[in-house]
């Protein structure tokens, strides 16, 4: 009895690819290998061009929260998503400085100092348009969905774009309305963009999670991002589920398909552990059920 099934990506990197990360202060964990940043650099950005990058860590003891050190902020117009590590936005001016990022897994905080450069591009900079009406509202399989993304600090007219929407949903490029009837449950990282034609074709981007609940269940995964690991290094992560209704979660049973060789899930606890033997990027389908659910 599968009450919900999310699609996530689990990334495993060979240790030789991430050893000696410059500017990173590592901390040891009793359950995993060393909690560390896998990211070694950030791409160069330009004014009048959208920017997207992602910070990755490995061997966390819990969900990771990312923050930017207040003494070394990102370039104006760029933001960091605390839960996913995505750096997005539209730089408003040239920039070249070291930026320090903190990552906390609930037990330890590690730091990563990286050089960030934004070069000049013809036409000036972004006027400061930003997205409004976020986060995205949750949906449910088989139920009509609608959510309109807005723009603040812009002029218009706007043209909206989206990628990686759940199957069954579409975006109206003129209004920013996402609508349709989702056909698959999961947590989807949606790539949103908006171009402000009243401000010299300025374009901003962001990544927003959209959760689609199963058709007849309120059981959901509260784990939205899987821990990354390293080949040959002990790995541990816990998949957690909860209900969106007041009724308590019963004794849950967990399962998963697509795990890399060397890892297994404890069906009673949702703990994934082992020592991964294969490097790569893996699509893992997570599932959970409890006896009180009737579907």
Short mmCIF file of C-alpha atoms in Angstrom, two decimals:
data_model
loop_
_atom_site.label_atom_id
_atom_site.label_comp_id
_atom_site.label_asym_id
_atom_site.label_seq_id
_atom_site.Cartn_x
_atom_site.Cartn_y
_atom_site.Cartn_z
CA UNK A 1 0.00 0.00 0.00
CA UNK A 2 1.82 3.05 -1.25
CA UNK A 3 0.30 6.25 0.05
CA UNK A 4 2.76 8.67 -1.41
CA UNK A 5 5.72 8.60 -3.72
CA UNK A 6 8.19 11.43 -4.28
CA UNK A 7 10.90 11.65 -6.91
CA UNK A 8 14.21 12.95 -5.58
CA UNK A 9 17.77 13.06 -6.87
CA UNK A 10 20.60 11.60 -4.83
CA UNK A 11 24.09 12.67 -5.81
CA UNK A 12 27.17 10.63 -4.91
CA UNK A 13 30.61 11.95 -5.79
CA UNK A 14 33.90 10.12 -5.68
CA UNK A 15 36.04 11.38 -2.83
CA UNK A 16 38.84 12.43 -5.14
CA UNK A 17 36.50 14.96 -6.77
CA UNK A 18 35.79 16.85 -3.56
CA UNK A 19 38.91 16.41 -1.44
CA UNK A 20 40.60 19.59 -0.23
CA UNK A 21 37.82 22.06 -0.93
CA UNK A 22 39.47 25.49 -0.65
CA UNK A 23 37.94 27.86 1.88
CA UNK A 24 35.81 25.19 3.54
CA UNK A 25 35.92 24.34 7.25
CA UNK A 26 34.85 20.71 7.69
CA UNK A 27 33.37 19.03 10.75
CA UNK A 28 33.24 15.33 11.57
CA UNK A 29 30.03 13.33 12.11
CA UNK A 30 29.54 10.15 14.10
CA UNK A 31 26.99 8.78 11.58
CA UNK A 32 28.36 9.87 8.24
CA UNK A 33 31.64 10.86 6.75
CA UNK A 34 32.85 14.44 7.06
CA UNK A 35 30.14 17.08 6.60
CA UNK A 36 31.54 19.22 3.81
CA UNK A 37 30.77 21.36 0.80
CA UNK A 38 30.94 19.57 -2.55
CA UNK A 39 30.72 22.88 -4.40
CA UNK A 40 34.17 24.22 -5.21
CA UNK A 41 33.34 27.33 -7.24
CA UNK A 42 30.46 29.45 -8.52
CA UNK A 43 29.96 30.32 -12.20
CA UNK A 44 30.68 33.85 -13.42
CA UNK A 45 27.56 35.95 -13.91
CA UNK A 46 26.80 39.03 -15.99
CA UNK A 47 24.43 41.95 -15.66
CA UNK A 48 21.31 41.63 -17.83
CA UNK A 49 21.48 37.83 -17.59
CA UNK A 50 19.73 35.51 -15.16
CA UNK A 51 21.95 33.60 -12.74
CA UNK A 52 21.41 30.05 -11.46
CA UNK A 53 23.81 27.95 -9.41
CA UNK A 54 23.43 25.42 -6.62
CA UNK A 55 25.45 24.80 -3.48
CA UNK A 56 25.88 21.13 -2.59
CA UNK A 57 27.02 19.50 0.63
CA UNK A 58 27.70 15.87 1.57
CA UNK A 59 27.41 13.74 4.71
CA UNK A 60 24.93 15.91 6.62
CA UNK A 61 23.33 14.63 9.84
CA UNK A 62 19.97 16.25 8.99
CA UNK A 63 18.27 18.72 6.64
CA UNK A 64 20.75 21.43 5.61
CA UNK A 65 19.99 25.15 5.88
CA UNK A 66 22.12 27.58 3.86
CA UNK A 67 22.75 31.22 4.78
CA UNK A 68 25.01 33.99 3.48
CA UNK A 69 27.37 35.65 5.96
CA UNK A 70 26.16 39.20 6.51
CA UNK A 71 29.69 40.55 6.25
CA UNK A 72 30.13 39.13 2.72
CA UNK A 73 26.78 39.43 0.90
CA UNK A 74 25.97 38.16 -2.56
CA UNK A 75 25.94 40.53 -5.51
CA UNK A 76 22.93 42.90 -5.50
CA UNK A 77 19.96 41.21 -7.17
CA UNK A 78 21.02 37.67 -6.21
CA UNK A 79 19.49 35.54 -3.46
CA UNK A 80 20.19 32.20 -1.77
CA UNK A 81 17.36 29.74 -1.08
CA UNK A 82 17.96 28.44 2.47
CA UNK A 83 16.38 25.00 2.01
CA UNK A 84 17.76 24.03 -1.40
CA UNK A 85 21.03 25.96 -1.77
CA UNK A 86 20.02 27.53 -5.09
CA UNK A 87 21.63 30.89 -5.88
CA UNK A 88 19.40 32.75 -8.32
CA UNK A 89 18.46 36.22 -9.46
CA UNK A 90 19.55 38.98 -11.78
CA UNK A 91 22.71 40.88 -10.80
CA UNK A 92 22.07 44.62 -10.81
CA UNK A 93 25.72 45.67 -11.09
CA UNK A 94 29.20 44.31 -11.58
CA UNK A 95 30.67 42.50 -8.60
CA UNK A 96 33.88 40.75 -7.59
CA UNK A 97 34.39 39.63 -4.01
CA UNK A 98 34.71 36.63 -1.73
CA UNK A 99 31.38 35.42 -0.36
CA UNK A 100 31.07 33.18 2.70
CA UNK A 101 28.24 30.65 2.87
CA UNK A 102 27.20 28.82 6.06
CA UNK A 103 25.59 25.37 5.98
CA UNK A 104 23.96 23.92 9.09
CA UNK A 105 22.70 20.32 9.35
CA UNK A 106 21.11 20.73 12.78
CA UNK A 107 24.29 19.56 14.50
CA UNK A 108 27.17 21.41 12.91
CA UNK A 109 27.76 24.58 10.91
CA UNK A 110 30.39 24.59 8.19
CA UNK A 111 31.66 27.55 6.17
CA UNK A 112 32.58 27.92 2.52
CA UNK A 113 34.28 31.03 1.14
CA UNK A 114 34.10 31.35 -2.63
CA UNK A 115 35.04 33.97 -5.21
CA UNK A 116 31.95 35.43 -6.92
CA UNK A 117 32.31 37.53 -10.06
CA UNK A 118 29.67 39.40 -12.06
CA UNK A 119 30.89 40.98 -15.29
CA UNK A 120 29.35 43.89 -17.17
CA UNK A 121 27.01 43.25 -20.07
CA UNK A 122 25.60 45.69 -22.59
CA UNK A 123 22.41 47.53 -21.70
CA UNK A 124 22.93 48.28 -18.03
CA UNK A 125 21.63 46.28 -15.11
CA UNK A 126 18.44 44.88 -13.71
CA UNK A 127 15.98 47.39 -12.32
CA UNK A 128 15.14 45.15 -9.38
CA UNK A 129 12.11 43.07 -10.45
CA UNK A 130 11.41 40.23 -8.03
CA UNK A 131 8.86 37.42 -7.74
CA UNK A 132 5.81 37.71 -5.52
CA UNK A 133 3.16 35.30 -4.24
CA UNK A 134 5.65 32.61 -3.33
CA UNK A 135 5.95 29.88 -2.09
CA UNK A 136 3.80 27.90 -4.48
CA UNK A 137 0.60 26.45 -3.01
CA UNK A 138 0.47 22.66 -2.66
CA UNK A 139 -1.70 20.61 -5.01
CA UNK A 140 -3.29 17.16 -5.08
CA UNK A 141 -3.36 14.45 -7.73
CA UNK A 142 -6.65 14.58 -9.65
CA UNK A 143 -7.74 17.94 -8.22
CA UNK A 144 -7.77 21.14 -10.29
CA UNK A 145 -4.88 23.43 -9.35
CA UNK A 146 -4.31 27.16 -9.81
CA UNK A 147 -1.67 29.53 -8.47
CA UNK A 148 -0.63 32.89 -9.91
CA UNK A 149 2.95 34.12 -9.58
CA UNK A 150 3.27 37.90 -9.40
CA UNK A 151 6.07 40.43 -9.92
CA UNK A 152 7.15 43.22 -7.58
CA UNK A 153 9.26 46.29 -8.38
CA UNK A 154 8.78 45.89 -12.11
CA UNK A 155 7.14 47.85 -14.93
CA UNK A 156 5.66 45.30 -17.34
CA UNK A 157 4.42 43.90 -19.57
CA UNK A 158 5.80 40.57 -18.34
CA UNK A 159 6.43 37.22 -19.96
CA UNK A 160 6.58 34.28 -17.53
CA UNK A 161 8.29 30.95 -18.04
CA UNK A 162 8.50 27.66 -16.12
CA UNK A 163 10.33 24.35 -16.40
CA UNK A 164 10.03 21.10 -14.42
CA UNK A 165 6.35 21.60 -13.61
CA UNK A 166 4.51 18.49 -12.36
CA UNK A 167 2.84 16.49 -15.13
CA UNK A 168 -0.61 17.90 -15.85
CA UNK A 169 0.22 21.52 -14.97
CA UNK A 170 0.98 24.38 -17.35
CA UNK A 171 1.94 28.05 -17.08
CA UNK A 172 0.20 30.95 -18.79
CA UNK A 173 3.14 33.04 -19.98
CA UNK A 174 1.10 36.24 -20.01
CA UNK A 175 -0.47 36.06 -16.57
CA UNK A 176 1.91 33.91 -14.53
CA UNK A 177 -0.91 31.50 -13.63
CA UNK A 178 -0.02 27.84 -13.12
CA UNK A 179 -3.08 25.67 -13.67
CA UNK A 180 -4.24 22.20 -14.60
CA UNK A 181 -4.76 18.88 -12.84
CA UNK A 182 -1.61 17.18 -11.55
CA UNK A 183 -1.28 13.47 -12.28
CA UNK A 184 1.72 12.49 -10.13
CA UNK A 185 2.52 13.06 -6.47
CA UNK A 186 5.85 14.49 -5.39
CA UNK A 187 7.90 17.53 -4.52
CA UNK A 188 9.02 19.26 -7.71
CA UNK A 189 11.65 22.00 -7.98
CA UNK A 190 10.08 24.37 -10.52
CA UNK A 191 12.32 26.74 -12.50
CA UNK A 192 10.44 30.05 -12.76
CA UNK A 193 11.45 33.01 -14.92
CA UNK A 194 9.93 36.38 -15.76
CA UNK A 195 11.05 38.91 -18.36
CA UNK A 196 10.09 42.55 -17.78
CA UNK A 197 9.78 44.11 -21.23
CA UNK A 198 9.22 47.54 -19.71
CA UNK A 199 12.69 47.51 -18.19
CA UNK A 200 14.91 46.68 -21.14
CA UNK A 201 14.11 42.97 -21.33
CA UNK A 202 15.26 42.39 -17.76
CA UNK A 203 14.83 38.78 -16.71
CA UNK A 204 14.90 37.19 -13.25
CA UNK A 205 14.76 33.52 -12.28
CA UNK A 206 14.15 31.47 -9.17
CA UNK A 207 13.58 27.84 -8.14
CA UNK A 208 10.40 27.15 -6.13
CA UNK A 209 9.30 23.80 -4.66
CA UNK A 210 5.78 22.62 -5.53
CA UNK A 211 4.34 19.74 -3.48
CA UNK A 212 1.62 17.56 -5.00
CA UNK A 213 -0.20 15.32 -2.50
CA UNK A 214 -1.46 11.85 -3.43
CA UNK A 215 -5.05 11.54 -4.62
CA UNK A 216 -6.58 10.14 -1.43
CA UNK A 217 -3.99 10.54 1.29
CA UNK A 218 -2.65 13.26 3.56
CA UNK A 219 0.59 11.42 4.20
CA UNK A 220 3.52 13.41 2.83
CA UNK A 221 7.28 13.38 3.02
CA UNK A 222 8.72 16.24 5.07
CA UNK A 223 12.11 15.32 3.60
CA UNK A 224 12.39 17.32 0.39
CA UNK A 225 16.13 17.14 -0.33
CA UNK A 226 18.21 13.98 0.01
CA UNK A 227 21.61 14.03 1.65
CA UNK A 228 24.55 13.69 -0.72
CA UNK A 229 27.31 11.18 -0.09
CA UNK A 230 30.71 9.98 -1.23
CA UNK A 231 31.90 6.66 -2.60
CA UNK A 232 33.57 4.57 0.07
CA UNK A 233 32.35 6.81 2.92
CA UNK A 234 29.69 5.73 5.48
CA UNK A 235 26.33 7.28 4.62
CA UNK A 236 23.23 7.94 6.72
CA UNK A 237 20.05 9.85 5.97
CA UNK A 238 16.51 9.66 7.38
CA UNK A 239 13.36 9.96 5.32
CA UNK A 240 10.62 11.57 7.41
CA UNK A 241 6.88 11.59 6.76
CA UNK A 242 3.93 13.34 8.38
CA UNK A 243 0.27 14.08 7.83
CA UNK A 244 -1.15 17.37 6.62
CA UNK A 245 -4.27 16.71 8.72
CA UNK A 246 -4.46 16.68 12.55
CA UNK A 247 -4.67 12.86 12.63
CA UNK A 248 -1.35 11.43 13.83
CA UNK A 249 0.99 9.42 11.66
CA UNK A 250 0.73 5.72 12.42
CA UNK A 251 3.56 3.22 12.32
CA UNK A 252 4.97 3.99 8.89
CA UNK A 253 6.61 1.61 6.46
CA UNK A 254 9.22 3.04 4.12
CA UNK A 255 10.62 1.80 0.85
CA UNK A 256 12.65 3.14 -2.04
CA UNK A 257 13.80 2.18 -5.51
CA UNK A 258 16.79 3.42 -7.47
CA UNK A 259 19.24 3.61 -4.56
CA UNK A 260 22.87 3.19 -5.63
CA UNK A 261 24.73 -0.01 -4.78
CA UNK A 262 25.76 -0.17 -1.14
CA UNK A 263 22.76 1.70 0.31
CA UNK A 264 19.55 0.28 1.80
CA UNK A 265 16.51 1.66 3.59
CA UNK A 266 15.26 0.43 6.97
CA UNK A 267 11.56 -0.12 6.29
CA UNK A 268 10.55 0.64 9.90
CA UNK A 269 12.55 3.84 10.50
CA UNK A 270 13.16 5.37 7.06
CA UNK A 271 16.91 5.43 7.75
CA UNK A 272 19.02 4.98 4.62
CA UNK A 273 22.51 3.78 5.42
CA UNK A 274 25.48 1.90 4.07
CA UNK A 275 28.62 2.68 2.14
CA UNK A 276 27.94 3.72 -1.48
CA UNK A 277 30.00 1.87 -4.05
CA UNK A 278 29.10 3.78 -7.20
CA UNK A 279 29.47 7.45 -8.12
CA UNK A 280 26.82 9.27 -10.10
CA UNK A 281 23.44 11.02 -9.99
CA UNK A 282 20.53 8.75 -9.16
CA UNK A 283 16.77 9.20 -9.36
CA UNK A 284 15.29 7.64 -6.23
CA UNK A 285 11.56 7.00 -5.74
CA UNK A 286 10.61 7.20 -2.05
CA UNK A 287 7.45 5.59 -0.68
CA UNK A 288 5.76 5.51 2.72
CA UNK A 289 2.55 4.05 4.11
CA UNK A 290 0.85 3.57 7.46
CA UNK A 291 -1.88 1.22 8.66
CA UNK A 292 -4.43 3.98 9.31
CA UNK A 293 -4.53 4.97 5.67
CA UNK A 294 -7.31 3.32 3.68
CA UNK A 295 -6.09 3.75 0.11
#
